[in-house]
Tab-separated table of C-alpha atoms in Angstrom:
chain	number	residue	atom	x	y	z
A	1	MET	CA	-31.195	5.259	12.846
A	2	PRO	CA	-29.744	3.622	16.002
A	3	GLY	CA	-28.936	0.659	13.716
A	4	MET	CA	-26.381	2.890	11.997
A	5	ILE	CA	-24.467	3.390	15.243
A	6	ASP	CA	-24.364	-0.365	15.907
A	7	LYS	CA	-23.163	-0.892	12.375
A	8	LEU	CA	-20.485	1.772	12.765
A	9	CYS	CA	-19.191	0.263	16.025
A	10	ASN	CA	-19.125	-3.215	14.469
A	11	THR	CA	-17.317	-1.860	11.407
A	12	ILE	CA	-14.618	-0.235	13.540
A	13	ALA	CA	-14.238	-3.465	15.534
A	14	GLU	CA	-14.065	-5.470	12.302
A	15	CYS	CA	-11.390	-3.133	10.892
A	16	LEU	CA	-9.342	-3.306	14.088
A	17	GLY	CA	-9.643	-7.086	14.308
A	18	GLY	CA	-8.757	-7.416	10.644
A	19	SER	CA	-5.585	-5.357	11.089
A	20	GLY	CA	-4.299	-7.657	13.776
A	21	LYS	CA	-5.086	-7.133	17.424
A	22	GLU	CA	-1.794	-5.362	18.027
A	23	ALA	CA	-2.728	-2.675	15.459
A	24	GLY	CA	-2.543	0.340	17.778
A	25	PHE	CA	0.874	-0.762	18.972
A	26	THR	CA	2.434	-1.018	15.511
A	27	VAL	CA	1.030	1.941	13.564
A	28	TRP	CA	2.881	5.215	13.258
A	29	PRO	CA	3.334	7.174	15.681
A	30	SER	CA	4.213	3.901	17.451
A	31	PRO	CA	6.720	3.164	18.881
A	32	VAL	CA	6.888	6.784	20.133
A	33	PHE	CA	3.330	6.552	21.490
A	34	ASN	CA	0.166	4.611	20.869
A	35	PRO	CA	-2.397	6.638	18.858
A	36	ILE	CA	-5.086	5.728	21.410
A	37	GLU	CA	-3.136	7.624	24.079
A	38	ALA	CA	-3.243	10.817	21.984
A	39	GLU	CA	-6.906	10.271	21.146
A	40	MET	CA	-7.696	10.289	24.876
A	41	TYR	CA	-6.371	13.853	24.991
A	42	LEU	CA	-7.904	15.160	21.791
A	43	ALA	CA	-11.351	13.475	21.815
A	44	LYS	CA	-12.938	15.990	24.196
A	45	TYR	CA	-11.838	19.102	22.274
A	46	PHE	CA	-12.148	17.545	18.831
A	47	TYR	CA	-15.751	16.371	19.224
A	48	GLU	CA	-16.820	19.567	20.988
A	49	ARG	CA	-15.418	21.628	18.107
A	50	PHE	CA	-16.912	19.308	15.483
A	51	TYR	CA	-20.368	19.509	17.077
A	52	GLU	CA	-20.256	23.284	17.599
A	53	SER	CA	-18.969	24.121	14.126
A	54	VAL	CA	-21.602	21.945	12.404
A	55	LYS	CA	-24.351	23.560	14.483
A	56	LYS	CA	-23.049	27.068	13.738
A	57	LEU	CA	-22.773	26.351	10.012
A	58	GLU	CA	-26.309	24.947	9.969
A	59	LYS	CA	-27.486	28.081	11.739
A	60	GLU	CA	-25.811	30.133	9.008
A	61	GLY	CA	-27.846	28.240	6.429
A	62	TYR	CA	-25.451	25.552	5.235
A	63	CYS	CA	-27.057	22.153	4.691
A	64	LYS	CA	-25.561	18.696	5.376
A	65	ALA	CA	-24.416	18.357	1.756
A	66	ASP	CA	-22.578	21.709	1.943
A	67	ILE	CA	-20.756	20.626	5.100
A	68	ALA	CA	-19.960	17.202	3.590
A	69	ARG	CA	-18.440	18.969	0.575
A	70	MET	CA	-16.316	21.170	2.877
A	71	LEU	CA	-14.984	18.046	4.596
A	72	LYS	CA	-13.615	16.984	1.206
A	73	ALA	CA	-13.789	13.163	1.044
A	74	PRO	CA	-15.601	10.239	2.706
A	75	SER	CA	-12.569	8.417	4.071
A	76	ARG	CA	-11.240	11.644	5.560
A	77	ILE	CA	-14.588	11.996	7.357
A	78	ALA	CA	-14.430	8.340	8.477
A	79	GLN	CA	-11.150	9.069	10.317
A	80	THR	CA	-13.118	11.248	12.756
A	81	THR	CA	-14.619	8.111	14.292
A	82	TRP	CA	-11.287	6.669	15.546
A	83	PRO	CA	-11.315	8.650	18.850
A	84	MET	CA	-14.916	7.619	19.580
A	85	SER	CA	-13.745	5.363	22.421
A	86	SER	CA	-13.107	8.620	24.333
A	87	ILE	CA	-16.072	10.671	23.039
A	88	LYS	CA	-17.698	10.623	26.482
A	89	LEU	CA	-14.914	12.916	27.739
A	90	ALA	CA	-16.467	15.681	25.619
A	91	SER	CA	-18.982	18.071	27.175
A	92	LEU	CA	-21.780	16.707	25.020
A	93	ASN	CA	-24.814	14.914	26.340
A	94	LYS	CA	-25.944	11.549	24.984
A	95	GLU	CA	-28.353	13.112	22.521
A	96	GLN	CA	-25.675	15.465	21.194
A	97	ARG	CA	-23.179	12.614	20.837
A	98	ILE	CA	-25.684	10.513	18.899
A	99	ASN	CA	-26.591	13.517	16.787
A	100	LEU	CA	-22.937	14.149	15.923
A	101	VAL	CA	-22.136	10.526	15.070
A	102	LEU	CA	-25.242	10.161	12.899
A	103	GLY	CA	-24.257	13.432	11.224
A	104	ILE	CA	-20.833	11.944	10.416
A	105	MET	CA	-22.552	8.969	8.757
A	106	ASP	CA	-24.714	11.424	6.785
A	107	PHE	CA	-21.644	13.300	5.543
A	108	ILE	CA	-20.094	10.029	4.337
A	109	SER	CA	-23.326	8.956	2.638
A	110	PHE	CA	-23.159	12.137	0.564
A	111	TYR	CA	-20.191	10.538	-1.234
A	112	ARG	CA	-20.882	6.799	-1.196
A	113	LYS	CA	-24.018	4.677	-0.965
A	114	ASP	CA	-22.211	1.866	0.853
A	115	VAL	CA	-21.224	3.992	3.863
A	116	PHE	CA	-19.323	1.188	5.617
A	117	CYS	CA	-17.765	-0.341	2.468
A	118	GLU	CA	-19.545	-3.580	3.321
A	119	LYS	CA	-19.042	-4.804	-0.251
A	120	LYS	CA	-15.326	-4.122	0.185
A	121	LYS	CA	-15.504	-1.420	-2.466
A	122	ASN	CA	-15.317	2.355	-2.237
A	123	LEU	CA	-17.348	3.528	-5.215
A	124	LEU	CA	-17.529	7.299	-5.578
A	125	TYR	CA	-18.113	7.674	-9.318
A	126	SER	CA	-21.612	7.195	-10.682
A	127	GLU	CA	-21.877	5.476	-14.084
A	128	PRO	CA	-22.140	8.759	-16.011
A	129	GLY	CA	-19.359	10.158	-13.811
A	130	LEU	CA	-17.112	7.244	-14.733
A	131	GLU	CA	-17.773	7.822	-18.414
A	132	ARG	CA	-17.048	11.529	-18.074
A	133	VAL	CA	-13.755	10.780	-16.332
A	134	PHE	CA	-12.751	8.455	-19.167
A	135	ASN	CA	-13.350	11.177	-21.689
A	136	GLU	CA	-11.328	13.691	-19.698
A	137	ILE	CA	-8.223	11.665	-18.902
A	138	LYS	CA	-5.655	10.606	-21.460
A	139	VAL	CA	-4.629	7.055	-20.537
A	140	VAL	CA	-1.228	5.574	-21.304
A	141	ASP	CA	-1.864	2.061	-22.675
A	142	LEU	CA	1.049	-0.087	-21.546
A	143	GLN	CA	0.335	-2.736	-24.201
A	144	LYS	CA	1.306	-0.113	-26.770
A	145	GLU	CA	4.417	1.095	-24.946
A	146	ASP	CA	7.922	-0.345	-25.471
A	147	ASN	CA	8.999	0.616	-21.960
A	148	SER	CA	5.938	-0.765	-20.164
A	149	GLU	CA	8.065	-2.408	-17.437
A	150	GLU	CA	9.730	0.911	-16.674
A	151	PHE	CA	6.311	2.583	-16.427
A	152	LYS	CA	5.062	-0.132	-14.040
A	153	ARG	CA	8.167	0.163	-11.863
A	154	GLU	CA	7.991	3.956	-11.740
A	155	LEU	CA	4.285	4.066	-11.010
A	156	SER	CA	4.515	1.504	-8.197
A	157	LYS	CA	7.410	3.435	-6.679
A	158	LEU	CA	5.397	6.664	-6.900
A	159	ASN	CA	2.370	5.049	-5.232
A	160	ALA	CA	4.531	3.628	-2.429
A	161	ALA	CA	6.323	6.942	-1.847
A	162	LEU	CA	3.053	8.898	-1.814
A	163	PHE	CA	1.375	6.485	0.580
A	164	SER	CA	4.338	6.669	2.965
A	165	PHE	CA	4.336	10.433	2.658
A	166	THR	CA	0.685	10.748	3.675
A	167	GLU	CA	1.320	8.410	6.602
A	168	LEU	CA	4.320	10.501	7.635
A	169	LEU	CA	2.170	13.661	7.582
A	170	TYR	CA	-1.053	12.308	9.050
A	171	PHE	CA	0.092	9.253	11.053
A	172	ALA	CA	-2.464	6.472	11.600
A	173	ILE	CA	-5.144	8.668	10.004
A	174	HIS	CA	-3.238	8.768	6.700
A	175	ALA	CA	-6.534	8.882	4.769
A	176	VAL	CA	-6.748	12.549	5.735
A	177	GLY	CA	-4.297	12.918	2.835
A	178	HIS	CA	-5.746	10.418	0.386
A	179	GLU	CA	-8.886	8.858	-1.013
A	180	PHE	CA	-8.463	5.534	-2.798
A	181	HIS	CA	-11.583	4.465	-4.634
A	182	GLY	CA	-12.834	1.670	-6.808
A	183	PRO	CA	-12.535	-0.963	-8.064
A	184	TYR	CA	-14.776	0.111	-10.942
A	185	ASN	CA	-15.658	-2.531	-13.513
A	186	ILE	CA	-14.905	-0.911	-16.834
A	187	GLY	CA	-15.405	-3.909	-19.149
A	188	LYS	CA	-12.840	-5.761	-21.285
A	189	ASN	CA	-11.795	-7.751	-18.191
A	190	GLU	CA	-10.491	-4.578	-16.618
A	191	ILE	CA	-11.001	-2.724	-13.359
A	192	MET	CA	-10.026	0.805	-12.445
A	193	VAL	CA	-8.728	2.084	-9.119
A	194	VAL	CA	-8.260	5.781	-8.409
A	195	ARG	CA	-5.691	7.085	-5.946
A	196	GLU	CA	-6.183	10.719	-5.014
A	197	PHE	CA	-3.574	12.379	-2.794
A	198	TYR	CA	-4.098	15.930	-1.514
A	199	ASP	CA	-3.105	18.410	1.171
A	200	LEU	CA	0.471	17.229	0.788
A	201	LYS	CA	1.709	20.543	2.207
A	202	PRO	CA	-0.237	21.094	5.446
A	203	ASP	CA	1.080	24.159	7.250
A	204	PHE	CA	1.727	22.233	10.486
A	205	TRP	CA	4.604	20.480	8.674
A	206	PRO	CA	6.817	23.354	7.395
A	207	PHE	CA	9.312	20.916	5.800
A	208	THR	CA	6.735	20.236	3.060
A	209	SER	CA	6.598	23.857	1.834
A	210	PRO	CA	9.229	23.499	-0.968
A	211	LEU	CA	7.249	20.620	-2.545
A	212	PRO	CA	6.100	21.980	-5.943
A	213	PHE	CA	2.692	20.313	-5.808
A	214	ASP	CA	-0.062	19.815	-3.262
A	215	SER	CA	-2.172	17.163	-4.948
A	216	ILE	CA	-1.885	14.286	-7.379
A	217	LYS	CA	-4.456	11.950	-8.873
A	218	ILE	CA	-3.656	8.540	-10.362
A	219	TRP	CA	-6.098	6.451	-12.382
A	220	ALA	CA	-4.857	2.880	-12.771
A	221	VAL	CA	-6.468	0.185	-14.899
A	222	TYR	CA	-5.695	-3.408	-13.960
A	223	ASN	CA	-6.478	-6.846	-15.248
A	224	SER	CA	-9.781	-7.830	-13.588
A	225	LYS	CA	-8.072	-10.791	-11.887
A	226	THR	CA	-6.447	-8.244	-9.579
A	227	ASN	CA	-8.135	-8.530	-6.256
A	228	MET	CA	-8.377	-5.266	-4.311
A	229	GLU	CA	-10.578	-4.746	-1.269
A	230	PHE	CA	-11.321	-1.442	0.430
A	231	ASP	CA	-12.385	-0.873	4.028
A	232	PHE	CA	-14.215	1.916	5.851
A	233	PHE	CA	-10.944	3.674	6.746
A	234	ASN	CA	-9.656	3.522	3.149
A	235	ARG	CA	-7.123	0.770	3.571
A	236	ILE	CA	-6.607	-1.466	0.543
A	237	ARG	CA	-6.046	-5.176	0.966
A	238	SER	CA	-4.874	-7.264	-1.957
A	239	SER	CA	-3.922	-10.915	-2.265
A	240	THR	CA	-2.723	-10.647	-5.849
A	241	PRO	CA	0.258	-8.732	-7.222
A	242	VAL	CA	-0.875	-5.212	-8.069
A	243	SER	CA	1.828	-3.532	-10.147
A	244	GLU	CA	2.400	-6.406	-12.563
A	245	ASN	CA	-1.297	-6.447	-13.500
A	246	LEU	CA	-1.295	-2.770	-14.476
A	247	ARG	CA	-2.541	-2.200	-18.043
A	248	LYS	CA	-3.230	1.508	-18.384
A	249	PHE	CA	-2.886	4.618	-16.289
A	250	SER	CA	-3.232	8.358	-16.209
A	251	ILE	CA	-1.768	10.908	-13.806
A	252	LYS	CA	-2.880	14.439	-13.068
A	253	LEU	CA	-0.526	16.648	-11.102
A	254	ASN	CA	-1.861	19.989	-9.882
A	255	GLY	CA	-4.521	19.576	-12.588
A	256	ARG	CA	-1.976	18.835	-15.400
A	257	LEU	CA	-1.776	15.426	-17.155
A	258	LEU	CA	1.555	13.552	-17.064
A	259	SER	CA	2.329	10.826	-19.569
A	260	GLU	CA	6.113	10.312	-19.671
A	261	ALA	CA	8.032	7.820	-17.529
A	262	GLY	CA	10.742	10.445	-16.968
A	263	LYS	CA	8.217	12.914	-15.560
A	264	ILE	CA	6.830	10.279	-13.181
A	265	LYS	CA	10.374	9.606	-11.975
A	266	GLU	CA	10.763	13.332	-11.345
A	267	VAL	CA	7.618	13.448	-9.202
A	268	THR	CA	8.823	10.442	-7.186
A	269	ARG	CA	12.165	12.180	-6.691
A	270	GLU	CA	10.369	15.286	-5.349
A	271	ILE	CA	8.428	13.168	-2.858
A	272	GLU	CA	11.571	11.270	-1.848
A	273	ALA	CA	13.431	14.561	-1.363
A	274	SER	CA	10.651	15.824	0.902
A	275	LEU	CA	10.648	12.528	2.807
A	276	LYS	CA	14.417	12.734	3.254
A	277	LYS	CA	14.071	16.281	4.565
A	278	GLY	CA	11.172	15.507	6.884
A	279	ILE	CA	12.237	12.148	8.306
A	280	PRO	CA	15.292	13.343	10.301
A	281	GLU	CA	13.305	16.325	11.614
A	282	ILE	CA	10.427	14.112	12.718
A	283	ALA	CA	12.704	11.421	14.147
A	284	LYS	CA	14.218	14.085	16.440
A	285	LEU	CA	10.841	15.055	17.929
A	286	GLU	CA	10.193	13.851	21.447
A	287	LYS	CA	6.904	12.271	22.497
A	288	THR	CA	5.200	15.520	23.606
A	289	ALA	CA	6.169	17.407	20.444
A	290	LEU	CA	5.090	14.520	18.202
A	291	MET	CA	1.788	14.171	20.062
A	292	LYS	CA	1.065	17.857	19.412
A	293	LYS	CA	1.565	17.190	15.698
A	294	TYR	CA	-0.740	14.175	15.929
A	295	VAL	CA	-3.574	16.220	17.411
A	296	GLU	CA	-2.994	18.904	14.774
A	297	ALA	CA	-3.513	16.258	12.067
A	298	TYR	CA	-6.968	15.603	13.559
A	299	PHE	CA	-7.943	19.259	13.872
A	300	PHE	CA	-6.770	19.804	10.298
A	301	ILE	CA	-9.826	17.747	9.208
A	302	LEU	CA	-12.080	20.447	10.652
A	303	LYS	CA	-10.041	23.309	9.126
A	304	PRO	CA	-12.483	23.981	6.238
A	305	LEU	CA	-15.359	24.358	8.723
A	306	GLN	CA	-13.330	26.717	10.905
A	307	ASP	CA	-12.201	28.666	7.820
A	308	LYS	CA	-15.807	29.117	6.779
A	309	LEU	CA	-16.646	30.379	10.280
A	310	GLY	CA	-13.613	32.702	10.238
A	311	LYS	CA	-11.960	30.913	13.151
A	312	ASP	CA	-8.497	29.516	13.828
A	313	TRP	CA	-8.307	25.825	12.910
A	314	ARG	CA	-5.560	24.914	15.383
A	315	PRO	CA	-6.337	22.907	18.532
A	316	PRO	CA	-7.204	24.919	21.671
A	317	LEU	CA	-4.334	25.886	23.997
A	318	GLN	CA	-5.777	23.757	26.827
A	319	LEU	CA	-5.199	20.640	24.722
A	320	TYR	CA	-1.508	21.473	24.229
A	321	GLU	CA	-1.225	22.168	27.976
A	322	GLU	CA	-2.821	18.852	28.886
A	323	ILE	CA	-0.386	17.022	26.618
A	324	GLU	CA	2.553	18.891	28.168
A	325	SER	CA	1.449	18.104	31.712
A	326	ASN	CA	0.785	14.461	30.834
A	327	SER	CA	-2.535	14.876	32.626
A	328	ARG	CA	-4.045	11.601	31.453
A	329	LYS	CA	-1.040	9.468	32.367
A	330	LYS	CA	-2.874	7.383	34.962
A	331	LEU	CA	-5.887	6.774	32.740
A	332	TRP	CA	-3.611	5.747	29.865
A	333	GLN	CA	-1.770	3.269	32.076
A	334	GLU	CA	-5.085	1.610	32.947
A	335	ILE	CA	-6.276	1.563	29.341
A	336	SER	CA	-2.941	0.281	28.082
A	337	LYS	CA	-3.144	-2.627	30.521
A	338	ALA	CA	-6.703	-3.396	29.385
A	339	LEU	CA	-5.613	-3.266	25.734
A	340	GLN	CA	-2.760	-5.704	26.356
A	341	LYS	CA	-5.254	-8.013	28.035
A	342	SER	CA	-7.807	-7.741	25.211
A	343	LYS	CA	-5.140	-8.791	22.662
A	344	LYS	CA	-5.271	-12.232	24.231
A	345	LEU	CA	-9.024	-12.611	23.650
A	346	PRO	CA	-10.344	-14.828	20.818
A	347	LEU	CA	-10.997	-12.710	17.702
A	348	GLU	CA	-14.804	-12.727	17.920
A	349	GLU	CA	-14.741	-11.776	21.599
A	350	PHE	CA	-12.170	-9.062	20.828
A	351	LYS	CA	-14.479	-7.574	18.182
A	352	LYS	CA	-17.494	-7.689	20.481
A	353	LYS	CA	-15.605	-5.919	23.259
A	354	THR	CA	-14.160	-3.352	20.859
A	355	ALA	CA	-17.612	-2.522	19.445
A	356	THR	CA	-18.820	-1.750	22.994
A	357	ILE	CA	-15.823	0.502	23.720
A	358	PHE	CA	-16.527	2.627	20.629
A	359	ASP	CA	-20.265	3.020	21.303
A	360	PRO	CA	-20.990	6.742	21.806
A	361	ARG	CA	-24.311	6.139	23.642
B	1	MET	CA	0.249	-26.678	5.267
B	2	ARG	CA	2.895	-24.758	7.189
B	3	ARG	CA	6.395	-26.193	7.118
B	4	ARG	CA	8.208	-26.541	10.402
B	5	GLU	CA	10.946	-24.417	11.880
B	6	SER	CA	13.172	-27.499	12.196
B	7	GLU	CA	13.298	-27.505	8.384
B	8	GLY	CA	14.914	-24.077	8.502
B	9	ILE	CA	11.641	-22.283	7.965
B	10	LEU	CA	10.362	-19.208	9.749
B	11	ASN	CA	6.633	-18.584	9.382
B	12	GLY	CA	4.656	-15.378	9.389
B	13	THR	CA	1.598	-13.780	7.818
B	14	PRO	CA	1.747	-13.508	4.017
B	15	ALA	CA	1.406	-9.792	3.273
B	16	SER	CA	2.611	-9.250	-0.294
B	17	PRO	CA	3.085	-12.024	-2.866
B	18	GLY	CA	6.291	-12.877	-4.717
B	19	VAL	CA	9.564	-14.620	-3.987
B	20	ALA	CA	12.905	-12.880	-3.415
B	21	LYS	CA	16.369	-14.002	-2.409
B	22	GLY	CA	18.829	-11.647	-0.755
B	23	LYS	CA	21.019	-10.691	2.190
B	24	VAL	CA	19.439	-9.949	5.542
B	25	ARG	CA	19.726	-6.392	6.818
B	26	ILE	CA	18.410	-5.988	10.337
B	27	ILE	CA	17.295	-2.430	11.004
B	28	LEU	CA	15.997	-1.772	14.494
B	29	GLY	CA	15.689	1.980	14.307
B	30	PHE	CA	15.873	5.070	12.187
B	31	GLU	CA	19.559	5.551	13.177
B	32	SER	CA	20.665	2.395	11.342
B	33	LEU	CA	18.823	3.030	8.058
B	34	ASN	CA	22.124	3.777	6.302
B	35	LYS	CA	23.176	0.117	6.750
B	36	MET	CA	20.750	-0.756	3.953
B	37	ASN	CA	22.060	-1.599	0.452
B	38	HIS	CA	20.009	-1.953	-2.748
B	39	GLY	CA	18.534	-5.457	-2.976
B	40	ASP	CA	18.916	-6.289	0.727
B	41	ILE	CA	16.034	-7.897	2.593
B	42	LEU	CA	14.819	-5.507	5.274
B	43	VAL	CA	14.243	-7.341	8.560
B	44	THR	CA	12.764	-5.284	11.383
B	45	LYS	CA	10.273	-5.288	14.265
B	46	PHE	CA	7.737	-3.238	12.317
B	47	THR	CA	8.029	-0.383	9.891
B	48	ASN	CA	6.648	3.134	9.840
B	49	PRO	CA	7.094	5.964	7.317
B	50	LEU	CA	10.539	6.747	8.767
B	51	PHE	CA	11.689	3.465	7.168
B	52	THR	CA	10.572	4.478	3.650
B	53	PRO	CA	14.073	5.095	2.196
B	54	ALA	CA	15.057	1.559	3.308
B	55	ILE	CA	11.904	-0.088	1.934
B	56	LEU	CA	12.412	1.596	-1.431
B	57	MET	CA	15.846	-0.129	-1.605
B	58	ALA	CA	14.666	-3.537	-0.365
B	59	SER	CA	13.999	-6.665	-2.430
B	60	ALA	CA	11.688	-7.985	0.332
B	61	VAL	CA	10.497	-7.053	3.816
B	62	VAL	CA	10.166	-9.265	6.919
B	63	THR	CA	8.791	-8.020	10.239
B	64	ASP	CA	8.313	-9.417	13.743
B	65	GLU	CA	4.976	-7.674	14.257
B	66	GLY	CA	2.044	-6.238	12.293
B	67	GLY	CA	-0.811	-7.548	10.154
B	68	THR	CA	-1.820	-7.388	6.503
B	69	LEU	CA	-2.753	-3.703	6.789
B	70	CYS	CA	0.418	-2.473	8.455
B	71	HIS	CA	2.752	0.014	6.776
B	72	ALA	CA	5.224	-2.667	5.590
B	73	ALA	CA	2.439	-4.726	3.993
B	74	ILE	CA	0.771	-1.823	2.186
B	75	VAL	CA	3.984	-0.304	0.841
B	76	SER	CA	5.386	-3.713	-0.238
B	77	ARG	CA	2.205	-4.492	-2.174
B	78	GLU	CA	2.436	-1.132	-3.931
B	79	LEU	CA	6.084	-1.794	-4.789
B	80	GLY	CA	5.384	-5.370	-5.858
B	81	ILE	CA	7.993	-6.874	-3.508
B	82	PRO	CA	7.392	-9.888	-1.206
B	83	CYS	CA	6.549	-9.196	2.405
B	84	VAL	CA	5.994	-11.466	5.419
B	85	VAL	CA	4.785	-9.842	8.658
B	86	GLY	CA	4.157	-11.029	12.209
B	87	THR	CA	6.974	-13.622	12.345
B	88	GLN	CA	7.402	-12.703	16.054
B	89	LYS	CA	11.161	-13.388	16.039
B	90	ALA	CA	12.814	-12.691	12.667
B	91	THR	CA	15.025	-9.959	14.157
B	92	LYS	CA	16.182	-12.359	16.869
B	93	ILE	CA	17.004	-15.446	14.849
B	94	LEU	CA	18.266	-13.979	11.570
B	95	SER	CA	21.630	-12.242	11.258
B	96	ASP	CA	23.013	-9.506	9.031
B	97	ASN	CA	24.427	-10.738	5.706
B	98	GLU	CA	22.966	-14.246	5.817
B	99	GLU	CA	21.134	-15.209	2.632
B	100	ILE	CA	17.449	-16.009	2.839
B	101	VAL	CA	14.513	-16.604	0.506
B	102	VAL	CA	11.256	-14.815	1.305
B	103	ASP	CA	8.034	-16.283	-0.045
B	104	GLY	CA	5.382	-13.604	0.370
B	105	GLU	CA	2.567	-15.831	-0.780
B	106	LYS	CA	3.200	-18.703	1.649
B	107	GLY	CA	4.453	-16.445	4.436
B	108	GLU	CA	7.721	-18.373	4.680
B	109	ILE	CA	11.340	-17.366	5.166
B	110	GLU	CA	13.942	-19.986	4.355
B	111	ARG	CA	17.675	-19.870	5.078
B	112	CYS	CA	19.834	-20.597	2.052
B	113	GLN	CA	22.402	-23.412	2.349
B	114	ALA	CA	25.886	-22.054	3.088
């Protein structure tokens, strides 16, 4: 199993290198603060809680598969590895750290065989599962629709608005609010990509409460020439136009199928309204207040485990106090300097160094 | 092969394919989002979700920083509009209202002749 940890560290390094070496400096919550700074504060408490809650649940008789199911989706689980560069701040010994990280890989493997998305795919449906889905959903075939261009425009706008919304709520770990999976080869020169968005109304963002839905699922069928690649953290890369290659789609909102362009427009308007309400509120937040929200987004991942144990899901008070007192200021200054320096390294050297930093052993 | 800056070309990383022509709108922060008009080309240092209302109005996006997995790149690909990221200096050398052509496949920004 130690091979899995090496593979994980290399995957994280590969993902960071592939995003551009300035990644941490340009992802939301930047420019307010670098996510790595917040992860230095939360890593200790987050990993301690993760380890303890898994152990307690196992003691209560829940197996790995049960816990994986509680954690909802593989890419959401993968987000828990981002703060690993600070995992040694947690009161866990080496064996416990290894145990936790291997457990995380186990939870992901419950959902997908290719844990690290090495084939640049995120395949969650089995073959019979794919067939079952096709029987359940009612697809809109754009080749049979007069207003196919309007459908394409509306669907792409909805996807863009939803993606931005999840990033607004969950920052750099936006996959806490979505699971994109596929591409599934479905024959007839077609591929299918599924975009699932959920937990769109987390209680740590009260501005989302008027939103009339909490989840939405979009099945999109494209011409097979559409190139879409998925990584471990659920980011999609594509070198071909996506929306213009759309052939068929289906949307399920709060469990109900939608098939009219007007209805899709309505959903986009709801998301835009929520964005317009939330953006000014969030833009007003100062660094400390925004960092508290960032750590809440992380602890929200563990909420189902805490709920099952009958405990409060919110971060411990000490974590809020440490953020308020800026207790890791000096350490962050040192790390920030080192990060600036590492940006200048050749890509391969950068990846090698990054893999070492994330190693929990 | 990359064309040179002396030919009026600014280079960056291709992030979303397509070609668009429009007026430059430089937005450096959330406060100036209301400068944006439908069809403008959003030029900024890098985007985050606070920029969403502006991106939804843009015909193309150009940024100084970021890679192919940054917010601007992902949202532009979903919208099907051209995007060039990591130009390093677009916000410094372009000006509001000047007309440019953005080629998201080649990663080029070209000034239109006056």
